[in-house]
Each structure stands twice: as C-alpha cells, then as structure tokens.
Short mmCIF file of C-alpha atoms in Angstrom, two decimals:
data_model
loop_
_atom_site.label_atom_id
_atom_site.label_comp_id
_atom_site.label_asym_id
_atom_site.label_seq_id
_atom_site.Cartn_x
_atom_site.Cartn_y
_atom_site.Cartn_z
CA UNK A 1 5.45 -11.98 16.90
CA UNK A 2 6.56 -9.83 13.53
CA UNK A 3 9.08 -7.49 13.58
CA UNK A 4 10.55 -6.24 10.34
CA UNK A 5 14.97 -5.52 10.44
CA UNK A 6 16.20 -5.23 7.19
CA UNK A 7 14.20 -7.48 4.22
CA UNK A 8 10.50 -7.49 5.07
CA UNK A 9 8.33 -10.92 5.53
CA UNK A 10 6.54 -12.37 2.83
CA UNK A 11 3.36 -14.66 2.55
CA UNK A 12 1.13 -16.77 0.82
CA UNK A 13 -1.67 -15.53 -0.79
CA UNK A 14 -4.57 -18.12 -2.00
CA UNK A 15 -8.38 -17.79 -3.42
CA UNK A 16 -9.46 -19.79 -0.12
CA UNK A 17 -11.83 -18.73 2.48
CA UNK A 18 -10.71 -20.34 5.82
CA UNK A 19 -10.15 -19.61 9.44
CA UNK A 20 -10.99 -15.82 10.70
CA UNK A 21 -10.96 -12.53 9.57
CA UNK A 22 -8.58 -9.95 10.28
CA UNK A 23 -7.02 -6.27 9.26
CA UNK A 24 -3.24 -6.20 9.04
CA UNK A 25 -0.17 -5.67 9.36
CA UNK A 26 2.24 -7.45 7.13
CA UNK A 27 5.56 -7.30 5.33
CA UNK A 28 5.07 -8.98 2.12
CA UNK A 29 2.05 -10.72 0.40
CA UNK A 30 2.11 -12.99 -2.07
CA UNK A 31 0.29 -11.49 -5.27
CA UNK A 32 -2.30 -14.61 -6.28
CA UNK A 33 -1.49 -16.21 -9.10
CA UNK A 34 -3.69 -19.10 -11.33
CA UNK A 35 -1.64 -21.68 -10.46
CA UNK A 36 -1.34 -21.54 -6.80
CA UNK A 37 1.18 -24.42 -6.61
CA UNK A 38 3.81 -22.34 -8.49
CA UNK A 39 7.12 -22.19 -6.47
CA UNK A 40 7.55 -18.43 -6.65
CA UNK A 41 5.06 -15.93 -6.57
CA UNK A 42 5.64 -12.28 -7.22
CA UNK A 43 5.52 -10.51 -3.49
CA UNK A 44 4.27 -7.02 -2.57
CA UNK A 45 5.89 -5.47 0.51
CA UNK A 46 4.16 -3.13 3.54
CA UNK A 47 5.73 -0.06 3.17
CA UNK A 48 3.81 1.97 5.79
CA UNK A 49 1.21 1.73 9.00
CA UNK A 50 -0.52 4.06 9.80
CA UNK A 51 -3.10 4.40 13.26
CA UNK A 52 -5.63 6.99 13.83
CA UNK A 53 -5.61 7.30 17.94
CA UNK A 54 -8.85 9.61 17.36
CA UNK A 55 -11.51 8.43 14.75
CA UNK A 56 -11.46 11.67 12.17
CA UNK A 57 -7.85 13.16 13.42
CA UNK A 58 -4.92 12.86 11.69
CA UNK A 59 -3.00 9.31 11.94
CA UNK A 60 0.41 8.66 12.68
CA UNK A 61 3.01 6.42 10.99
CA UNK A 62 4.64 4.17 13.37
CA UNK A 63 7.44 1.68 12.77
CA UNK A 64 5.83 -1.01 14.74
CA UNK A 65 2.79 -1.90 16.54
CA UNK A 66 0.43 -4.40 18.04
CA UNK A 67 -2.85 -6.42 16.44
CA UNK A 68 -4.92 -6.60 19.19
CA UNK A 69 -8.61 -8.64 18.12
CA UNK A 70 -10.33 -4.90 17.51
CA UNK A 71 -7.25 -4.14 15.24
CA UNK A 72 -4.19 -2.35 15.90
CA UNK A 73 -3.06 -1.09 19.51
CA UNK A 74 -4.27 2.58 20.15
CA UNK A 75 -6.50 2.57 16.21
CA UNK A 76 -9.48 4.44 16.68
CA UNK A 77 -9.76 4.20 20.43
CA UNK A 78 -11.26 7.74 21.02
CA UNK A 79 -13.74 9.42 19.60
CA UNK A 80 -15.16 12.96 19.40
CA UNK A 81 -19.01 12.81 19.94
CA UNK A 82 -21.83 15.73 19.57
CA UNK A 83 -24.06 16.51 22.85
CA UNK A 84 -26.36 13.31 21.95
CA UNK A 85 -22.93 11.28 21.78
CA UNK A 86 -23.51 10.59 18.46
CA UNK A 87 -19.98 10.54 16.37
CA UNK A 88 -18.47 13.70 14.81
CA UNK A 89 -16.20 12.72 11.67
CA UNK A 90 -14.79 14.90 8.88
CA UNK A 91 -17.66 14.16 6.96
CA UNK A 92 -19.68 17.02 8.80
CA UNK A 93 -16.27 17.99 10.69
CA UNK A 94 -13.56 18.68 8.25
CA UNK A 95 -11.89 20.46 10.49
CA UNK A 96 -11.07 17.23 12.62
CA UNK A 97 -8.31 16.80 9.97
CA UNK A 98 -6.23 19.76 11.40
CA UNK A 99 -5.89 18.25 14.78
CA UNK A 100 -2.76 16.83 15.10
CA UNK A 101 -2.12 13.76 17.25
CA UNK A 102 1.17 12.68 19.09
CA UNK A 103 2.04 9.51 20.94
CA UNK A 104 4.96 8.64 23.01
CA UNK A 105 7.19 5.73 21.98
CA UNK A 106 6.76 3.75 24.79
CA UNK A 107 2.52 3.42 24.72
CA UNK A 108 3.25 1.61 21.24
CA UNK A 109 5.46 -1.24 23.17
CA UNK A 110 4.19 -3.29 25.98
CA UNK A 111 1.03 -4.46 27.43
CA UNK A 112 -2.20 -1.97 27.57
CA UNK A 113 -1.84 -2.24 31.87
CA UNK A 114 2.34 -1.64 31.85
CA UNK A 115 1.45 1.82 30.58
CA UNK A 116 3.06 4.69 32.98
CA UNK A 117 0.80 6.25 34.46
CA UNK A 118 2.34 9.77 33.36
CA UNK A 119 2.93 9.27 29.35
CA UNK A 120 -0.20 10.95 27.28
CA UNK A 121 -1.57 11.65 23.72
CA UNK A 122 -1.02 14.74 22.72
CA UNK A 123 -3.25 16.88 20.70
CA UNK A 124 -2.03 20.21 18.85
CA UNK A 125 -4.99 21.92 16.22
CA UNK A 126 -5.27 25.65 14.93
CA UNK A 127 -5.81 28.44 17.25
CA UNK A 128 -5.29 25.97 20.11
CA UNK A 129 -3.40 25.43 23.45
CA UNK A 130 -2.01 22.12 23.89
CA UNK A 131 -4.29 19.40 25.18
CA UNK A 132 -2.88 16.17 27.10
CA UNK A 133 -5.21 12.93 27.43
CA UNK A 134 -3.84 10.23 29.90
CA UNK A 135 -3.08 6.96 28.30
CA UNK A 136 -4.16 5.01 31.50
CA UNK A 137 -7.24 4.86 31.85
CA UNK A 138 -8.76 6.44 35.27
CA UNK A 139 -9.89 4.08 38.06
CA UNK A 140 -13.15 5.70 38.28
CA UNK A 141 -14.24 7.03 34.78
CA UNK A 142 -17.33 8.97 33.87
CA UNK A 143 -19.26 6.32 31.72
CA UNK A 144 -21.70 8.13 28.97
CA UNK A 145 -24.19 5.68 27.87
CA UNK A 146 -25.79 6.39 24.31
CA UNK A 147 -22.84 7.17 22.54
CA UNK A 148 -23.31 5.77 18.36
CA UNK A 149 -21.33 5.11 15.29
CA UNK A 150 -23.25 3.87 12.86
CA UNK A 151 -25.37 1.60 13.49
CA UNK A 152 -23.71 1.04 16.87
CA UNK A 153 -24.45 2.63 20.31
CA UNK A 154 -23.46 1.25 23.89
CA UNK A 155 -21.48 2.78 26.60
CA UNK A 156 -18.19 4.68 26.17
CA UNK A 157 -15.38 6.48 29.35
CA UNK A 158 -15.49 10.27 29.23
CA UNK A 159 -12.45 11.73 29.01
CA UNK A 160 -13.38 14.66 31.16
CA UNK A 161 -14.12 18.44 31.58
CA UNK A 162 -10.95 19.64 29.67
CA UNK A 163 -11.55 17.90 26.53
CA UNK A 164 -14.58 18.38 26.24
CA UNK A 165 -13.95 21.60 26.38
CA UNK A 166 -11.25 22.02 24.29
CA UNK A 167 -13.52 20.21 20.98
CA UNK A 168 -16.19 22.46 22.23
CA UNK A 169 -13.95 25.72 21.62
CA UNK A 170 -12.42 23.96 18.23
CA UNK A 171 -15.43 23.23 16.66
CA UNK A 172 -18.10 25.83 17.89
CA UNK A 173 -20.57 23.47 18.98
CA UNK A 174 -20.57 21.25 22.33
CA UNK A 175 -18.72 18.15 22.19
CA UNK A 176 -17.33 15.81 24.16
CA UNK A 177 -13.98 13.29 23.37
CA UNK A 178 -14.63 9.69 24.66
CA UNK A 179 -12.98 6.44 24.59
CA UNK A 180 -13.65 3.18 24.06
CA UNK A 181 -14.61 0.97 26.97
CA UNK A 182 -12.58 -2.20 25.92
CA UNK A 183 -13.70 -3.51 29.59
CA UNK A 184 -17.22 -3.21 29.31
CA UNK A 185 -18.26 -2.75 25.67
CA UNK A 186 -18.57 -5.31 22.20
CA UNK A 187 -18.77 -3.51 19.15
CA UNK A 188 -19.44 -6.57 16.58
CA UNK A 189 -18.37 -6.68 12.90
CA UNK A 190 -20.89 -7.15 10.42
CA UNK A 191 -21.60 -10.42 10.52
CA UNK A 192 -22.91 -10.80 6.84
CA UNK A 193 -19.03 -10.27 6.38
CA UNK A 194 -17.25 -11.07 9.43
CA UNK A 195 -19.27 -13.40 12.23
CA UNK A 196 -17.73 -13.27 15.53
CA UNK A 197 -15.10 -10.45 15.33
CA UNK A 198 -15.33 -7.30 17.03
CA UNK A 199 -13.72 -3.63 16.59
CA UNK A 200 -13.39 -0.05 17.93
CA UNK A 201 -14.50 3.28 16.82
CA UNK A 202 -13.60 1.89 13.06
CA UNK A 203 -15.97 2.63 10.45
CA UNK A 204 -16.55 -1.10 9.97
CA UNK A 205 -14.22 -3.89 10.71
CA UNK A 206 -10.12 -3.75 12.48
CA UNK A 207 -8.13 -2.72 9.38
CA UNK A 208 -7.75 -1.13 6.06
CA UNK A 209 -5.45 -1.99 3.17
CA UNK A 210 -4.77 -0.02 0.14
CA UNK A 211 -1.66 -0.63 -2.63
CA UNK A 212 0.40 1.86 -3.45
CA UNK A 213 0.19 0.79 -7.37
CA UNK A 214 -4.26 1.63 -6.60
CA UNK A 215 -3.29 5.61 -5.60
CA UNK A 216 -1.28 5.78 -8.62
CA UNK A 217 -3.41 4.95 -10.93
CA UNK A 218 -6.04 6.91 -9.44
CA UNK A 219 -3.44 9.78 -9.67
CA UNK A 220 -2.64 9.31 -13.31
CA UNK A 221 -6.57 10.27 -13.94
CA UNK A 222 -6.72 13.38 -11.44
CA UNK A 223 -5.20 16.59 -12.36
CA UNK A 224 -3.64 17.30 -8.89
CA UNK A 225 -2.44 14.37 -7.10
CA UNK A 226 -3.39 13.10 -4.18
CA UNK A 227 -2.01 11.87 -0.98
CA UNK A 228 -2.61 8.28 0.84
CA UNK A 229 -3.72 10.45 3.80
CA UNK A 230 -6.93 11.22 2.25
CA UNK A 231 -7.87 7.45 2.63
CA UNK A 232 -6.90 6.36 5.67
CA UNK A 233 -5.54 3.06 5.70
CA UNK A 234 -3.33 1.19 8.39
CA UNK A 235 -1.39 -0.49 5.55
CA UNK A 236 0.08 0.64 2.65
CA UNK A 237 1.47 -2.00 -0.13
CA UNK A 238 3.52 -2.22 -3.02
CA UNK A 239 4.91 -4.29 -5.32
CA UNK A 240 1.57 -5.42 -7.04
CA UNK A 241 -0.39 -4.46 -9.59
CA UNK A 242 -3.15 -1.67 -9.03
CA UNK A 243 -6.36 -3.06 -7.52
CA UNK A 244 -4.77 -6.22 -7.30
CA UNK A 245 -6.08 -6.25 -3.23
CA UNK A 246 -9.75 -6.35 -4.70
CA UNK A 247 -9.05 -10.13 -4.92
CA UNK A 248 -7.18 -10.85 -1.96
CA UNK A 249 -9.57 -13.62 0.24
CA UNK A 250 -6.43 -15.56 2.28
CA UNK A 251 -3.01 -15.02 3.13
CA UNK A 252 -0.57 -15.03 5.57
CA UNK A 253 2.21 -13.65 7.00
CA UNK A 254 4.30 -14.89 9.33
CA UNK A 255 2.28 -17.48 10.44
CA UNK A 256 -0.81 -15.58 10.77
CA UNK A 257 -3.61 -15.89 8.72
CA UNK A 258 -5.50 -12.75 7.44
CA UNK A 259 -8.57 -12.40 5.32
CA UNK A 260 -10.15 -9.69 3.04
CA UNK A 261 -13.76 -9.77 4.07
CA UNK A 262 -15.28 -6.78 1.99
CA UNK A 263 -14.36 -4.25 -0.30
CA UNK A 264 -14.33 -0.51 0.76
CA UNK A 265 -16.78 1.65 -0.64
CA UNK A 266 -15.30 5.48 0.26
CA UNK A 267 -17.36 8.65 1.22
CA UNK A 268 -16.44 12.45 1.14
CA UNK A 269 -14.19 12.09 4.20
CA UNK A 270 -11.86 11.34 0.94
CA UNK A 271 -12.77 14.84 -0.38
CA UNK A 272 -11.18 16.55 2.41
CA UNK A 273 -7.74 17.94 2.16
CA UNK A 274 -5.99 16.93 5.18
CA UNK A 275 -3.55 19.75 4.94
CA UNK A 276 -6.14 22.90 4.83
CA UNK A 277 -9.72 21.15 6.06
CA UNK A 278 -11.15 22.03 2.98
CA UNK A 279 -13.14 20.01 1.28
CA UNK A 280 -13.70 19.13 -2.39
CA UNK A 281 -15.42 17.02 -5.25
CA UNK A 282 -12.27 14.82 -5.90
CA UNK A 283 -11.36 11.61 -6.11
CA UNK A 284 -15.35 10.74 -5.60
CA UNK A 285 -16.16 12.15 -9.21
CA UNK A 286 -13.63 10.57 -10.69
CA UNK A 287 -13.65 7.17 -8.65
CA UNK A 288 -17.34 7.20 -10.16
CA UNK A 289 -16.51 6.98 -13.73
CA UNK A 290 -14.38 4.05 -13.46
CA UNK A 291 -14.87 2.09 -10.03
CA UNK A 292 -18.24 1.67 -9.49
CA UNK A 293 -21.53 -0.29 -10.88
CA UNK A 294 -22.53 -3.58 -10.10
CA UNK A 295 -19.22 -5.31 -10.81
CA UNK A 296 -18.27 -4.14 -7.49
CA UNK A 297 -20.81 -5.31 -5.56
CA UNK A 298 -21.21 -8.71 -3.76
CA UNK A 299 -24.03 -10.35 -4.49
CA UNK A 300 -25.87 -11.45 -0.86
CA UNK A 301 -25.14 -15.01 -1.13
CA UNK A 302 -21.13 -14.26 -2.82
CA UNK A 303 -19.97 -12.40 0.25
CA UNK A 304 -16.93 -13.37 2.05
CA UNK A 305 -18.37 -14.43 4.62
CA UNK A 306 -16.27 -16.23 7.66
CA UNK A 307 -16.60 -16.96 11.20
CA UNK A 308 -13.91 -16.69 13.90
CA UNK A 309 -13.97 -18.52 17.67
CA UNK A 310 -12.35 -15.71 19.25
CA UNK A 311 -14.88 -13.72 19.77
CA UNK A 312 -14.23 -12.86 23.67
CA UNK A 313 -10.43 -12.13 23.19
CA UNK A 314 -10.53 -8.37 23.12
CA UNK A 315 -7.46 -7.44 24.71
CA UNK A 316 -4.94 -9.97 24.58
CA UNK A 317 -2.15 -8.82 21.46
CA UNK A 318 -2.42 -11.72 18.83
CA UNK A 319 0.97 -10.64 16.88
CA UNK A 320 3.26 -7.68 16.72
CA UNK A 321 4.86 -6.46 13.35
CA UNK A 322 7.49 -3.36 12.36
CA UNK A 323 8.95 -1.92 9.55
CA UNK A 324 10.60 0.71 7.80
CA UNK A 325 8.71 2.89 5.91
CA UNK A 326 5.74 4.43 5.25
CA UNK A 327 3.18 6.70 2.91
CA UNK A 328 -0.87 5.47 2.14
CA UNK A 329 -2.66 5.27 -0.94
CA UNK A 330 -5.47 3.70 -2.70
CA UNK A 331 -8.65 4.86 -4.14
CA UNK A 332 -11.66 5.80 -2.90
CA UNK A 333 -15.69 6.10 -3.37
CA UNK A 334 -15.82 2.99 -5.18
CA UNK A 335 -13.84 -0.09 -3.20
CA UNK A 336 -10.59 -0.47 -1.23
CA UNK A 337 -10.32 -3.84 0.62
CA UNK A 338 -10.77 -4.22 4.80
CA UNK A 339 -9.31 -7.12 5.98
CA UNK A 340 -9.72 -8.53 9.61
CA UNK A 341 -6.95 -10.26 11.58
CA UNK A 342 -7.01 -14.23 12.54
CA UNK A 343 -4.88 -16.79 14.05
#
C-alpha cells in the first residue's frame, strides 16, 4: 500500500521501458537525470489527486484513494450517454462542467463489495433538485448494449428512470447516465501504446499526469490564467522543471512500477471554463504556437510501447496512496503525459 503522513514518498525515475503500464498516484518522482547512477536525484512531489466519478463532470480532490487495473477507484465510472448511447462530454456539452459531484468518505476506503448499501454520489447542477445515484450496484440492472466512447462500444448498467431524467431536463435533449459494467465489460488500451491493459470511461488509458511547473509556464504566455481544472488530471506534480513529464518512460514509487506510455494531445474540453460552462479559444491557440509540430509526435516504430500480464485483474486494488494537498495543472492541445499503473 501508499499512504502519505507527513513527508511524501519518493522514486526512481529511469529512461527504461520495462514491466507494465500504469496511471498514478505517487508522492515523489525522481526527475531523470544523465547519469542515472548518481546518488541523489532532484525529486518532484504529488501535490494533488484528483477523480472524475462522471466522465465530463467536475472531479473531486481526495486525500487518498485506490489504483485499481482501470485506474483509480470510482475515475470515470459513469457516464452520460445521448439516446444512441453514444458519450456526451463537454466538448459538445459544456454544460457538464457545472454539475457538481459529491462522494462520501467511506466509498473511497474499502473494497468495491463492503460498500453500504445506503451511501450515494451526489449530484448538484444549475436550476436542479438534488439527484442521488447508489454506489452499490443493483442486483438486477438494466444492461444497455451499444453504448460508445471512442472507438469503443460494448455493454454498460443503466442507472435508471430518475437519472435519466434528470440529464434529460439539464441538458434539453434525452439522455441517459450509465455505468460501467466492471463484471461484464473489457475496455482495452491502445495497444500500439499499452498491450494488455484495460480502462473505464477514460478518454484513453487509467491516468493522467501534469506538473505544476507545465501550467505555469503555460500561464506566463496567457493573459488570464488558468486553472489545473481545465485539464483534468488525477495527479498534479511539482518540484520539476516544466514539461519535464514529456520524458518520463519508468519510475517507481513505493515499490510500484509506473510507466508513461504516450503523450497527451488536448482538445477544446480545455477551452471550457469550468466555473461558468462557457467556452473559449484558450489555451488551444496558444498551446499551438509553441507545443505542437512533429517534435511531438512518436514516430510508429518509437512508441512506448509495453505489454502487461495482468490483463484479467480488473477489480482487485493493486496499491493505495494519500496525501495532503492538491490543485492540477499542465498544458493542453499539444501533449501532457498518461501513464498506466504496473506491478
């Protein structure tokens, strides 16, 4: 396990690609250096996670958490789909922003099955009455087949009548919220990335990074600043220098061994202000004069590709981690780093 009380963890960093992939949690990481045999190596410490309970609502910062093998406990296990089940996001949806999401304490601690059977996310948006979800999940759900992300469809649990008509009423249109079916469903990661590992309703693989030191710099170019919020990581970093992730392959932390398997090109989603739903040209303009062109991109055969052999584990928690603080940054459009969690 992690858990973070008082000084956080540290770990190696190295230019290796071994083992699996991952998306993290961590306390420190080990900035890499030339000479990786040096006995000290500058750190960079997790200052904030973040999860995002419903893919396009707003996230919340919790002080500690599970990695689960599709990423962190409760990240991006519901999702808000159209009438054809295909996925709503603040891309067409800025709106989604607004809606607030609240979970009890207890759902982040324990196993996914010693959940009580009365604790629930809460959801609080504009104009809007309160809406409870269960956190158990039913004995009999509604299964909608059909439902797509991406390049993904399969099966997903319907989380009934009242939600779906409570989106419906929110966003003018019919809707419907679902949830993943862990039991039933494999949503792979790319595998010209990440062979073997599987995720949620994530836009591509189990977790984001960003650094801290990446925001500000972006922020230092922008005439109003910008918050992490508007790109959505589960772990913020700093203590490095900015873009400094854009070269993390390997590391570890605490005994666990992450890797970053591919850069993160960002959309408009990262135009939205998450405060007022409204949505503007920044930080894509200016992410496009200096971080993008070919220098970003991976050539086919230089991608970091690796492979994991736990393919099948979807439930059991691999690690836990905590800490004490939080706030996201990093910049957008052009390339942020995903990393995927292995052991």
């Amino acid at each position: 396990s992690l858990s973070l009380s008082g000084s956080p963890h540290t770990c190696s960093l190295t230019h290796s690609l071994t083992g699996g992939c991952v998306g993290g949690c961590f306390w420190g990481i080990s900035i890499p250096t030339t000479d990786m045999a040096a006995s000290t190596q500058p750190t960079a410490t997790v200052i904030a996670i973040y999860i995002y309970p419903i893919k396009a609502c707003k996230g919340i910062s919790v002080e500690s958490g599970a990695i689960c093998a599709t990423g962190l406990k409760w990240d991006r296990q519901w999702m808000v789909v159209n009438s054809k089940g295909r996925m709503l996001t603040q891309r067409v949806e800025p709106r989604l922003s607004l809606v607030e999401v609240f979970l009890p304490r207890e759902a982040l601690c324990g196993e996914w099955n010693s959940i009580p059977h009365d604790l629930a996310l809460t959801l609080n948006a504009p104009g809007m009455e309160r809406l409870q979800i269960p956190l158990r999940r039913r004995n009999d759900p509604r299964r909608i087949d059909n439902v797509s992300i991406w390049e993904w469809s399969g099966a997903a649990l319907d989380e009934g009548r009242d939600a779906a008509e409570w989106f419906s009423s929110y966003l003018g249109k019919p809707s419907r919220l679902v949830r993943f079916d862990t039991d039933n469903s494999t949503r792979p990661t790319d595998s010209n990335y990440a062979s073997g590992y599987k995720t949620s309703f994530t836009d591509g693989f189990p977790f984001l990074l960003i650094s801290q030191a990446s925001l500000d710099t972006l922020n230092e170019r922008l005439m109003h600043h910008l918050s992490i919020n508007r790109f959505r990581p589960n772990i913020l970093v700093e203590g490095c220098e900015a873009f400094a992730e854009d070269l993390w392959k390997t590391f570890t932390i605490s005994g666990l061994t992450f890797h970053g398997v591919k850069l993160c090109s960002r959309c408009k989603v990262t135009t939205v202000d998450q405060e007022t739903g409204s949505m503007g040209i920044e930080p894509l303009e200016m992410l496009q004069s200096f971080r993008s062109g070919q220098i970003f991109a991976f050539p086919k055969e230089a991608k970091r590709k690796v492979a994991s052999e736990q393919c099948d584990r979807q439930e059991n928690v691999l690690g836990r981690f905590s800490f004490d603080a939080f706030t996201h940054p990093l910049p957008h459009y052009m390339f942020l780093t995903f990393l995927h969690l292995c052991t």
